[in-house]
Coordinates of C-alpha atoms in Angstrom, one line a residue:
X1 CA -56.6 29.8 108.7
X2 CA -57.4 29.2 112.3
X3 CA -57.3 25.5 113.3
X4 CA -60.6 23.9 114.0
X5 CA -61.4 23.6 117.7
X6 CA -60.4 20.2 119.2
X7 CA -63.4 18.5 120.5
X8 CA -63.4 18.1 124.3
X9 CA -63.8 14.5 125.6
X10 CA -66.9 13.5 127.2
X11 CA -67.7 11.0 129.9
X12 CA -69.3 8.8 127.2
X13 CA -66.4 8.8 124.9
X14 CA -65.1 5.3 124.6
X15 CA -61.6 6.5 123.9
X16 CA -61.3 8.1 127.3
X17 CA -60.5 5.6 130.2
X18 CA -63.0 6.0 133.0
X19 CA -61.9 6.5 136.5
X20 CA -61.9 3.3 138.5
X21 CA -64.9 2.8 140.6
X22 CA -64.6 2.7 144.4
X23 CA -65.2 -0.8 145.6
X24 CA -68.3 -1.1 147.7
X25 CA -67.3 -2.4 151.2
X26 CA -69.5 -5.1 152.3
X27 CA -70.3 -5.2 156.0
X28 CA -68.6 -8.0 158.0
X29 CA -72.0 -9.1 159.4
X30 CA -75.5 -9.0 157.9
X31 CA -77.6 -6.5 160.0
X32 CA -80.8 -8.4 159.7
X33 CA -79.2 -11.7 160.6
X34 CA -77.5 -10.1 163.5
X35 CA -80.6 -8.7 164.9
X36 CA -82.7 -11.8 164.4
X37 CA -79.9 -14.0 165.7
X38 CA -79.6 -12.0 168.8
X39 CA -83.4 -12.3 169.4
X40 CA -83.4 -16.1 169.0
X41 CA -80.2 -16.3 171.2
X42 CA -81.8 -14.4 174.0
X43 CA -84.9 -16.5 173.9
X44 CA -82.7 -19.6 174.0
X45 CA -81.4 -18.4 177.4
X46 CA -84.8 -18.8 178.9
X47 CA -85.3 -21.9 181.1
X48 CA -86.5 -25.3 179.8
X49 CA -86.8 -28.5 181.7
X50 CA -83.2 -29.4 182.8
X51 CA -80.7 -27.0 184.4
X52 CA -77.8 -26.0 182.2
X53 CA -74.2 -25.3 182.7
X54 CA -72.6 -22.2 181.1
X55 CA -71.2 -24.4 178.4
X56 CA -74.4 -26.2 177.6
X57 CA -76.4 -22.9 177.7
X58 CA -73.8 -21.4 175.3
X59 CA -74.2 -24.2 173.0
X60 CA -78.1 -24.1 173.1
X61 CA -77.9 -20.3 172.6
X62 CA -75.2 -20.4 169.8
X63 CA -77.2 -22.7 167.6
X64 CA -80.2 -20.5 167.9
X65 CA -78.0 -17.4 167.1
X66 CA -76.8 -19.2 164.0
X67 CA -80.3 -20.2 162.9
X68 CA -81.6 -16.7 163.5
X69 CA -78.7 -15.2 161.5
X70 CA -79.4 -17.5 158.6
X71 CA -83.1 -16.7 158.6
X72 CA -82.2 -12.9 158.7
X73 CA -79.9 -13.3 155.7
X74 CA -82.5 -15.1 153.7
X75 CA -85.1 -12.6 154.5
X76 CA -82.5 -9.9 153.4
X77 CA -82.2 -11.6 150.1
X78 CA -86.0 -11.3 149.6
X79 CA -85.9 -7.5 150.3
X80 CA -82.7 -6.8 148.4
X81 CA -84.6 -5.7 145.1
X82 CA -86.2 -2.9 147.2
X83 CA -82.9 -1.7 148.7
X84 CA -81.4 -1.7 145.2
X85 CA -84.1 0.6 143.8
X86 CA -83.6 3.1 146.7
X87 CA -79.8 2.8 146.6
X88 CA -79.7 3.4 150.4
X89 CA -77.2 1.7 152.7
X90 CA -77.1 1.6 156.4
X91 CA -75.5 4.8 157.9
X92 CA -72.8 4.7 160.5
X93 CA -75.5 5.8 163.1
X94 CA -77.6 2.9 162.2
X95 CA -74.7 0.5 162.7
X96 CA -73.9 2.1 166.2
X97 CA -77.6 1.6 167.1
X98 CA -77.5 -2.1 166.0
X99 CA -74.5 -2.6 167.9
X100 CA -75.9 -1.1 171.1
X101 CA -79.0 -3.2 170.7
X102 CA -77.1 -6.5 170.2
X103 CA -74.7 -5.8 173.1
X104 CA -77.6 -4.8 175.5
X105 CA -79.5 -7.9 174.4
X106 CA -76.6 -10.2 175.2
X107 CA -76.1 -8.6 178.6
X108 CA -79.7 -8.8 179.6
X109 CA -80.1 -12.4 178.3
X110 CA -76.9 -13.4 180.2
X111 CA -77.9 -12.0 183.5
X112 CA -81.5 -13.3 183.4
X113 CA -80.3 -16.7 182.1
X114 CA -78.0 -17.0 185.2
X115 CA -80.9 -16.2 187.4
X116 CA -83.3 -18.6 185.8
X117 CA -80.7 -21.5 185.9
X118 CA -80.2 -20.8 189.6
X119 CA -83.9 -21.0 190.3
X120 CA -84.2 -24.1 188.3
X121 CA -81.3 -25.9 190.0
X122 CA -82.9 -25.1 193.3
X123 CA -86.3 -26.5 192.2
X124 CA -84.7 -29.8 191.1
X125 CA -82.1 -30.1 193.8
X126 CA -78.9 -29.8 191.8
X127 CA -75.9 -27.5 192.6
X128 CA -76.6 -24.0 191.4
X129 CA -74.2 -22.4 188.9
X130 CA -71.7 -19.9 190.1
X131 CA -70.8 -16.8 188.1
X132 CA -67.6 -18.5 187.1
X133 CA -69.5 -21.4 185.8
X134 CA -71.8 -19.2 183.9
X135 CA -69.1 -17.0 182.3
X136 CA -68.6 -19.3 179.3
X137 CA -72.2 -19.0 178.1
X138 CA -71.9 -15.9 175.9
X139 CA -68.5 -16.6 174.5
X140 CA -69.5 -20.2 173.6
X141 CA -72.7 -18.8 171.8
X142 CA -70.6 -16.3 169.9
X143 CA -68.0 -19.0 169.1
X144 CA -70.6 -21.3 167.6
X145 CA -71.8 -18.4 165.4
X146 CA -68.2 -17.5 164.3
X147 CA -67.3 -21.2 163.5
X148 CA -70.4 -21.5 161.3
X149 CA -69.8 -18.3 159.5
X150 CA -66.2 -19.2 158.8
X151 CA -67.2 -22.6 157.5
X152 CA -69.9 -21.2 155.2
X153 CA -67.7 -18.2 153.9
X154 CA -64.8 -20.6 153.4
X155 CA -66.8 -22.9 151.1
X156 CA -68.0 -19.8 149.2
X157 CA -64.5 -18.8 148.7
X158 CA -63.5 -22.1 147.1
X159 CA -63.1 -22.3 143.3
X160 CA -66.1 -23.5 141.4
X161 CA -65.3 -27.2 141.2
X162 CA -64.3 -27.8 144.9
X163 CA -67.4 -25.9 145.8
X164 CA -69.6 -28.2 143.7
X165 CA -67.9 -31.2 145.2
X166 CA -68.8 -29.9 148.6
X167 CA -72.3 -29.4 147.6
X168 CA -72.6 -32.9 146.1
X169 CA -71.3 -34.4 149.3
X170 CA -73.7 -32.4 151.5
X171 CA -76.6 -33.4 149.3
X172 CA -75.7 -37.2 149.4
X173 CA -75.4 -36.9 153.2
X174 CA -78.8 -35.2 153.4
X175 CA -80.4 -37.7 151.2
X176 CA -79.0 -40.7 153.0
X177 CA -80.1 -39.1 156.4
X178 CA -83.6 -38.7 155.1
X179 CA -83.9 -42.2 153.7
X180 CA -82.6 -43.5 157.1
X181 CA -85.1 -41.5 159.1
X182 CA -88.0 -42.3 156.8
X183 CA -88.4 -45.6 158.4
X184 CA -88.6 -47.7 155.1
X185 CA -88.3 -51.4 156.2
X186 CA -85.0 -52.9 155.2
X187 CA -83.7 -49.6 153.8
X188 CA -81.4 -47.7 156.3
X189 CA -78.0 -46.9 155.1
X190 CA -77.0 -44.8 158.1
X191 CA -77.9 -47.5 160.5
X192 CA -75.8 -50.0 158.6
X193 CA -72.7 -47.8 158.7
X194 CA -73.3 -47.0 162.3
X195 CA -73.8 -50.7 163.3
X196 CA -70.3 -51.5 162.0
X197 CA -68.9 -48.5 163.8
X198 CA -70.2 -49.4 167.2
X199 CA -69.9 -53.2 166.9
X200 CA -66.7 -53.1 168.8
X201 CA -68.1 -51.6 171.9
X202 CA -70.6 -54.5 172.2
X203 CA -67.8 -56.9 172.9
X204 CA -66.9 -55.4 176.4
X205 CA -68.4 -55.7 179.9
X206 CA -69.8 -53.2 182.3
X207 CA -68.8 -53.1 186.0
X208 CA -66.4 -56.1 185.7
X209 CA -69.2 -58.6 184.9
X210 CA -67.9 -62.2 184.5
X211 CA -69.6 -65.3 183.2
X212 CA -72.1 -66.7 185.7
X213 CA -72.0 -70.4 186.8
X214 CA -75.6 -70.4 187.9
X215 CA -77.7 -72.4 185.3
X216 CA -80.7 -70.1 185.9
X217 CA -78.7 -67.3 183.9
X218 CA -78.3 -67.1 180.3
X219 CA -74.8 -67.3 179.1
X220 CA -73.8 -69.8 181.9
X221 CA -72.3 -73.2 180.9
X222 CA -75.8 -74.7 180.9
X223 CA -77.3 -72.0 178.8
X224 CA -78.6 -72.5 175.2
X225 CA -76.8 -69.1 174.4
X226 CA -73.2 -68.4 174.8
X227 CA -71.7 -65.7 177.1
X228 CA -70.0 -64.1 174.1
X229 CA -73.3 -63.8 172.2
X230 CA -75.0 -61.7 174.9
X231 CA -73.5 -58.4 174.0
X232 CA -72.4 -55.9 176.7
X233 CA -76.0 -55.0 177.9
X234 CA -77.0 -58.8 178.1
X235 CA -73.9 -59.6 180.2
X236 CA -75.0 -56.8 182.6
X237 CA -78.7 -58.1 182.5
X238 CA -77.8 -61.6 183.6
X239 CA -75.2 -60.8 186.3
X240 CA -76.7 -57.7 188.1
X241 CA -79.1 -59.5 190.5
X242 CA -79.6 -58.6 194.1
X243 CA -77.6 -60.8 196.5
X244 CA -79.6 -63.6 198.3
X245 CA -79.5 -61.8 201.7
X246 CA -81.0 -58.8 200.4
X247 CA -83.8 -60.8 198.7
X248 CA -84.6 -62.6 201.9
X249 CA -84.5 -59.2 204.0
X250 CA -86.7 -57.4 201.4
X251 CA -89.3 -60.1 201.0
X252 CA -89.4 -61.3 204.5
X253 CA -89.1 -65.0 203.6
X254 CA -86.3 -67.3 202.3
X255 CA -84.8 -66.2 199.0
X256 CA -85.3 -68.0 195.8
X257 CA -82.6 -67.8 193.1
X258 CA -84.1 -65.4 190.5
X259 CA -84.1 -66.4 186.6
X260 CA -82.6 -64.0 184.1
X261 CA -82.9 -64.9 180.4
X262 CA -81.4 -62.9 177.7
X263 CA -80.6 -63.4 173.9
X264 CA -78.3 -61.0 172.1
X265 CA -77.7 -60.1 168.5
X266 CA -74.7 -62.5 168.5
X267 CA -77.1 -65.5 168.8
X268 CA -79.3 -64.5 165.9
X269 CA -79.9 -61.3 163.9
X270 CA -83.6 -62.3 163.5
X271 CA -85.9 -61.0 166.3
X272 CA -88.2 -64.0 166.0
X273 CA -85.4 -66.5 166.3
X274 CA -84.2 -64.6 169.3
X275 CA -87.7 -64.8 170.8
X276 CA -87.9 -68.5 170.2
X277 CA -84.5 -69.0 171.8
X278 CA -85.7 -67.0 174.8
X279 CA -88.7 -69.1 175.3
X280 CA -86.6 -72.3 175.2
X281 CA -84.3 -70.7 177.7
X282 CA -87.3 -70.0 179.9
X283 CA -88.4 -73.5 179.7
X284 CA -84.9 -74.8 180.5
X285 CA -84.7 -72.8 183.6
X286 CA -88.2 -73.7 184.9
X287 CA -89.4 -70.1 184.5
X288 CA -93.0 -71.1 183.6
X289 CA -93.3 -72.5 187.3
X290 CA -92.5 -69.1 188.7
X291 CA -95.5 -66.8 189.8
X292 CA -94.3 -63.8 187.7
X293 CA -92.5 -63.6 184.4
X294 CA -91.4 -60.1 183.4
X295 CA -91.0 -59.3 179.7
X296 CA -88.4 -56.5 179.6
X297 CA -87.7 -54.4 176.4
X298 CA -84.3 -52.8 176.5
X299 CA -82.9 -49.4 175.3
X300 CA -80.4 -48.9 172.6
X301 CA -77.5 -51.3 173.0
X302 CA -79.5 -53.8 175.2
X303 CA -79.4 -52.2 178.6
X304 CA -82.4 -52.4 181.0
X305 CA -83.0 -50.3 184.2
X306 CA -81.3 -52.1 187.0
X307 CA -83.4 -50.6 189.7
X308 CA -86.7 -51.5 188.2
X309 CA -85.6 -55.1 187.7
X310 CA -84.1 -55.4 191.2
X311 CA -87.2 -53.9 192.8
X312 CA -89.5 -56.7 191.3
X313 CA -87.0 -59.4 192.5
X314 CA -86.6 -58.0 195.9
X315 CA -90.4 -57.7 196.6
X316 CA -90.9 -61.3 195.4
X317 CA -87.8 -62.7 197.1
X318 CA -86.3 -63.7 193.7
X319 CA -89.2 -65.9 192.8
X320 CA -89.4 -64.4 189.4
X321 CA -88.1 -64.7 185.9
X322 CA -87.0 -61.8 183.7
X323 CA -86.5 -62.2 179.9
X324 CA -85.2 -59.7 177.4
X325 CA -83.2 -59.4 174.2
X326 CA -80.9 -57.1 172.2
X327 CA -82.0 -55.5 169.1
X328 CA -79.5 -52.8 168.4
X329 CA -75.8 -52.0 168.5
X330 CA -76.4 -48.2 168.7
X331 CA -76.5 -45.8 171.7
X332 CA -79.9 -44.8 172.8
X333 CA -79.9 -41.4 171.2
X334 CA -79.0 -42.8 167.7
X335 CA -81.2 -45.8 168.3
X336 CA -84.1 -43.4 169.0
X337 CA -83.7 -41.9 165.7
X338 CA -82.9 -44.9 163.5
X339 CA -84.1 -48.1 165.4
X340 CA -87.9 -47.4 165.6
X341 CA -88.7 -50.6 163.5
X342 CA -86.3 -52.8 165.4
X343 CA -87.4 -51.8 168.9
X344 CA -91.0 -52.2 168.1
X345 CA -90.4 -55.6 166.5
X346 CA -88.3 -56.7 169.5
X347 CA -91.0 -55.7 172.0
X348 CA -93.7 -57.3 170.0
X349 CA -92.1 -60.5 169.1
X350 CA -90.8 -61.3 172.5
X351 CA -94.1 -60.6 174.3
X352 CA -96.0 -62.6 171.7
X353 CA -93.7 -65.7 172.1
X354 CA -93.8 -65.7 175.8
X355 CA -97.6 -65.2 175.9
X356 CA -98.0 -68.1 173.4
X357 CA -95.8 -70.4 175.6
X358 CA -97.8 -69.6 178.7
X359 CA -101.0 -70.1 176.9
X360 CA -99.8 -73.4 175.7
X361 CA -99.2 -74.9 179.2
X362 CA -101.2 -78.0 180.0
X363 CA -104.9 -77.4 181.2
X364 CA -105.0 -77.1 185.0
X365 CA -101.3 -76.1 185.3
X366 CA -100.5 -73.0 187.3
X367 CA -99.8 -70.1 185.0
X368 CA -97.4 -67.3 185.8
X369 CA -98.5 -63.7 185.6
X370 CA -96.9 -62.1 182.4
X371 CA -96.0 -58.5 183.0
X372 CA -94.2 -56.1 180.7
X373 CA -91.6 -53.4 181.5
X374 CA -89.8 -50.8 179.5
X375 CA -88.0 -47.5 180.2
X376 CA -87.5 -44.7 177.6
X377 CA -86.9 -46.5 174.2
X378 CA -87.7 -49.7 175.9
X379 CA -91.1 -48.4 176.8
X380 CA -91.7 -47.5 173.1
X381 CA -90.9 -51.0 172.0
X382 CA -92.8 -52.7 174.8
X383 CA -96.0 -50.7 174.1
X384 CA -95.8 -51.7 170.5
X385 CA -97.2 -55.2 171.5
X386 CA -100.5 -53.6 172.4
X387 CA -102.4 -51.5 169.9
X388 CA -104.9 -50.6 172.4
X389 CA -105.4 -50.6 176.2
X390 CA -108.0 -53.3 175.7
X391 CA -105.2 -55.4 174.3
X392 CA -103.3 -54.9 177.4
X393 CA -106.3 -55.9 179.5
X394 CA -106.8 -59.2 177.5
X395 CA -103.2 -60.3 176.9
X396 CA -101.0 -59.0 179.7
X397 CA -101.3 -59.3 183.6
X398 CA -99.9 -55.8 184.1
X399 CA -97.5 -53.2 182.6
X400 CA -95.0 -50.6 183.9
X401 CA -93.7 -48.1 181.5
X402 CA -91.2 -45.5 182.6
X403 CA -90.5 -42.3 180.8
X404 CA -92.4 -43.2 177.5
X405 CA -91.2 -41.2 174.4
X406 CA -93.8 -38.9 173.0
X407 CA -93.9 -41.0 169.8
X408 CA -95.3 -44.0 171.7
X409 CA -98.6 -44.8 169.9
X410 CA -100.5 -46.2 172.9
X411 CA -99.4 -43.5 175.3
X412 CA -100.3 -40.8 172.8
X413 CA -103.8 -42.3 172.4
X414 CA -104.4 -42.4 176.1
X415 CA -103.3 -38.9 176.7
X416 CA -105.2 -37.5 173.8
X417 CA -108.4 -39.0 175.0
X418 CA -107.9 -38.2 178.7
X419 CA -110.7 -37.2 180.9
X420 CA -111.7 -33.5 180.6
X421 CA -110.0 -31.2 183.0
X422 CA -106.9 -33.5 183.6
X423 CA -103.6 -32.0 182.5
X424 CA -101.3 -33.8 179.9
X425 CA -98.6 -34.2 182.6
X426 CA -101.0 -36.1 184.9
X427 CA -103.8 -37.4 182.7
X428 CA -106.7 -39.3 184.0
X429 CA -108.2 -41.9 181.6
X430 CA -111.5 -43.5 182.1
X431 CA -111.5 -42.5 185.8
X432 CA -108.3 -44.5 186.2
X433 CA -110.0 -47.9 185.9
X434 CA -107.0 -49.5 184.1
X435 CA -104.2 -47.0 183.4
X436 CA -102.9 -44.5 186.0
X437 CA -100.0 -41.9 185.7
X438 CA -97.6 -40.8 188.3
X439 CA -94.0 -40.2 189.3
X440 CA -92.1 -37.5 190.9
X441 CA -90.3 -36.7 194.2
X442 CA -92.6 -33.8 195.2
X443 CA -96.1 -35.3 194.7
X444 CA -97.4 -38.7 195.8
X445 CA -96.5 -41.7 193.7
X446 CA -99.8 -41.7 191.7
X447 CA -101.1 -38.3 191.7
X448 CA -104.0 -39.3 189.4
X449 CA -105.2 -42.3 191.5
X450 CA -108.9 -41.5 192.0
X451 CA -111.2 -43.2 194.4
X452 CA -112.6 -45.4 191.7
X453 CA -111.9 -49.2 191.8
X454 CA -108.7 -50.4 190.1
X455 CA -109.1 -54.0 189.1
X456 CA -106.4 -56.2 187.6
X457 CA -104.7 -56.0 185.1
X458 CA -103.2 -52.7 186.0
X459 CA -101.1 -50.3 183.9
X460 CA -98.8 -47.7 185.3
X461 CA -97.0 -44.9 183.5
X462 CA -94.3 -43.0 185.4
X463 CA -93.5 -39.7 183.8
X464 CA -91.9 -36.6 185.4
X465 CA -93.1 -33.1 184.2
X466 CA -89.4 -32.3 183.8
X467 CA -88.5 -35.4 181.6
X468 CA -87.7 -34.2 178.1
X469 CA -87.9 -37.7 176.7
X470 CA -91.6 -37.7 177.3
X471 CA -92.3 -34.3 176.0
X472 CA -90.0 -34.0 173.0
X473 CA -91.6 -34.1 169.6
X474 CA -91.2 -32.5 166.2
X475 CA -94.3 -30.5 166.6
X476 CA -92.5 -28.4 169.2
X477 CA -91.0 -26.6 166.1
X478 CA -94.3 -25.0 165.2
X479 CA -96.9 -25.8 167.8
X480 CA -97.3 -25.0 171.5
X481 CA -98.2 -28.4 173.4
X482 CA -100.7 -28.8 176.1
X483 CA -98.0 -29.2 178.8
X484 CA -96.9 -25.6 178.1
X485 CA -100.4 -24.3 177.7
X486 CA -101.6 -25.7 181.0
X487 CA -100.1 -25.1 184.5
X488 CA -96.6 -26.2 184.7
X489 CA -95.5 -29.4 186.7
X490 CA -94.2 -29.2 190.1
X491 CA -90.5 -29.5 189.0
X492 CA -90.9 -27.0 186.0
X493 CA -90.4 -23.3 186.5
X494 CA -93.6 -21.2 185.8
X495 CA -91.4 -18.9 183.5
X496 CA -90.8 -21.8 181.0
X497 CA -92.6 -20.7 177.8
X498 CA -93.0 -22.1 174.2
X499 CA -91.2 -20.3 171.4
X500 CA -91.2 -21.6 167.8
X501 CA -88.0 -23.4 167.0
X502 CA -86.3 -22.4 170.3
X503 CA -88.3 -24.6 172.4
X504 CA -87.7 -27.6 170.1
X505 CA -83.9 -27.1 170.3
X506 CA -84.0 -26.5 174.1
X507 CA -85.9 -29.8 174.8
X508 CA -83.7 -31.6 172.3
X509 CA -80.5 -30.6 174.3
X510 CA -82.4 -31.4 177.6
X511 CA -82.6 -35.0 176.5
X512 CA -78.8 -35.2 176.5
X513 CA -78.7 -34.0 180.1
X514 CA -81.9 -35.7 181.3
X515 CA -80.2 -38.1 183.7
X516 CA -77.9 -35.4 185.3
X517 CA -80.7 -34.5 187.8
X518 CA -81.6 -36.4 191.0
X519 CA -84.2 -39.1 191.3
X520 CA -87.8 -38.0 190.8
X521 CA -86.8 -35.5 188.1
X522 CA -85.8 -35.5 184.4
X523 CA -85.4 -39.1 183.1
X524 CA -84.2 -40.5 186.4
X525 CA -86.8 -42.8 187.9
X526 CA -84.7 -45.0 190.2
X527 CA -86.6 -46.3 193.3
X528 CA -89.9 -45.0 192.1
X529 CA -90.2 -48.3 190.0
X530 CA -90.7 -50.3 193.3
X531 CA -94.0 -48.4 194.2
X532 CA -95.2 -48.8 190.7
X533 CA -94.5 -52.5 190.6
X534 CA -96.4 -52.9 193.9
X535 CA -99.4 -51.3 192.2
X536 CA -99.1 -53.6 189.3
X537 CA -98.1 -57.0 190.6
X538 CA -97.8 -57.1 194.3
X539 CA -97.1 -60.4 196.2
X540 CA -100.1 -61.9 198.0
X541 CA -101.1 -59.9 201.3
X542 CA -98.7 -57.1 200.4
X543 CA -98.9 -53.9 202.5
X544 CA -97.3 -50.5 202.4
X545 CA -95.1 -51.6 205.3
X546 CA -93.7 -54.3 203.1
X547 CA -92.9 -51.7 200.4
X548 CA -91.1 -49.5 203.0
X549 CA -89.0 -52.5 204.0
X550 CA -87.9 -53.1 200.4
X551 CA -87.1 -49.5 200.0
X552 CA -84.8 -49.7 203.1
X553 CA -83.1 -52.7 201.6
X554 CA -82.8 -51.4 198.1
X555 CA -81.1 -48.0 199.0
X556 CA -80.5 -47.0 195.4
X557 CA -77.6 -44.6 195.2
X558 CA -78.5 -41.5 193.5
X559 CA -75.9 -41.1 190.6
X560 CA -76.1 -37.3 190.7
X561 CA -75.1 -37.1 194.4

């Protein structure tokens, strides 16, 4: 009998081993991430407020490339179900087209970026970049992207448990940072850790400062607070006074030894106790008999703008008293993020204590003018003592605030209700009856000084159109501000535009370089404070010729030259 036919194996026969599937090769880079990253990176090459070097431009651009790449990957995950249904993959021709677009985008952005930075350097009076200076821009940007990709893919390649440990660590760091930035009173874990980290730096001196022998200085042998307790910024504050010869030449009459009072964190961790100590120091030195007392709120680690303080003393021939205190151990950048409550408390408690002491002087006694000053973060703290401009009118005898941060509540309220037609960079408020805005090397000192009367007390804000400290805000992430919707300031290129996410990051990086530009630009106010002080609290009979004489004596060296 013929043998029955042997059944032929089929593809579905489980007894037959299937041919191994060819592994799908994943592309090295995600196409959507690559295109979106290139777009954001190109936008990041556009100009902002402060000229950039090739390295800093590459860093700004690289972070935006990485952010765009991440968003592109996330968008790709959303559309992945559609691509799975079609089963289509990018062809080699599509990858060639993407590569050409990316390379062309980088080339155009690099060339235009160099031209923009050259124009901006000329506008602000800084040295223009050379082609060699600019060469690192694109490699640095790509390097940032590569590093971030390596880190992310390295974490993904870890075994399950190490990967989970990394995730927990990242989550804890994010939670601690969120709690620290939330501004909950008494709850700031990041600040506590950083305070300990930076405590050692506060023990040094700046510029070779030595303990003063003059009893009119805090930290002297006659002082109620020790030299060691002042902190690094305080030791600079009490010793960096103009020499007597300059005081006499600038004021036109015999010099008086100026009073400088300062209380550091080493004397007391409590802001109110420091303020009480400061008032006792003022009384010890005879400050309440001086015609002017300046209440100065410092920045970060306790430093105050030397040019602004010296200008007031030079014009008055030293017949002044300046008082301040320390509230933080952190550098200004970290202090700006973490010290909002401490700087506001320091500015408010010190002014309240000095004002109360002056008001308590015997009836008929001569009372000094109490004026306030703050620059940058110090301006934020100093303004906190005054919820409204009416409070400034009723409680202070004048105010000068340089480079106020955008988060300053008083400044925001004034700018928001500025007179119709006045721009955000040079607002006019109530026809300039109390508050006026100015600053800059191109335009006159007070560009918004209308012909209307300006009675005492007077308030002056100095703010440059190119100062990123004034214009930075979280809203830049999603909203175009007025200063970029209105005509640009005199030291800002007309080509500066607002782009979501990009402009926020550009201005953030501008803050780091804000003092690398000459006086009259960025966050560099220098000798402009003298003109402003003479608007706020001039000596009796003061004239523009007197101001010119003080300028000649002051001769502030520009640190960028």
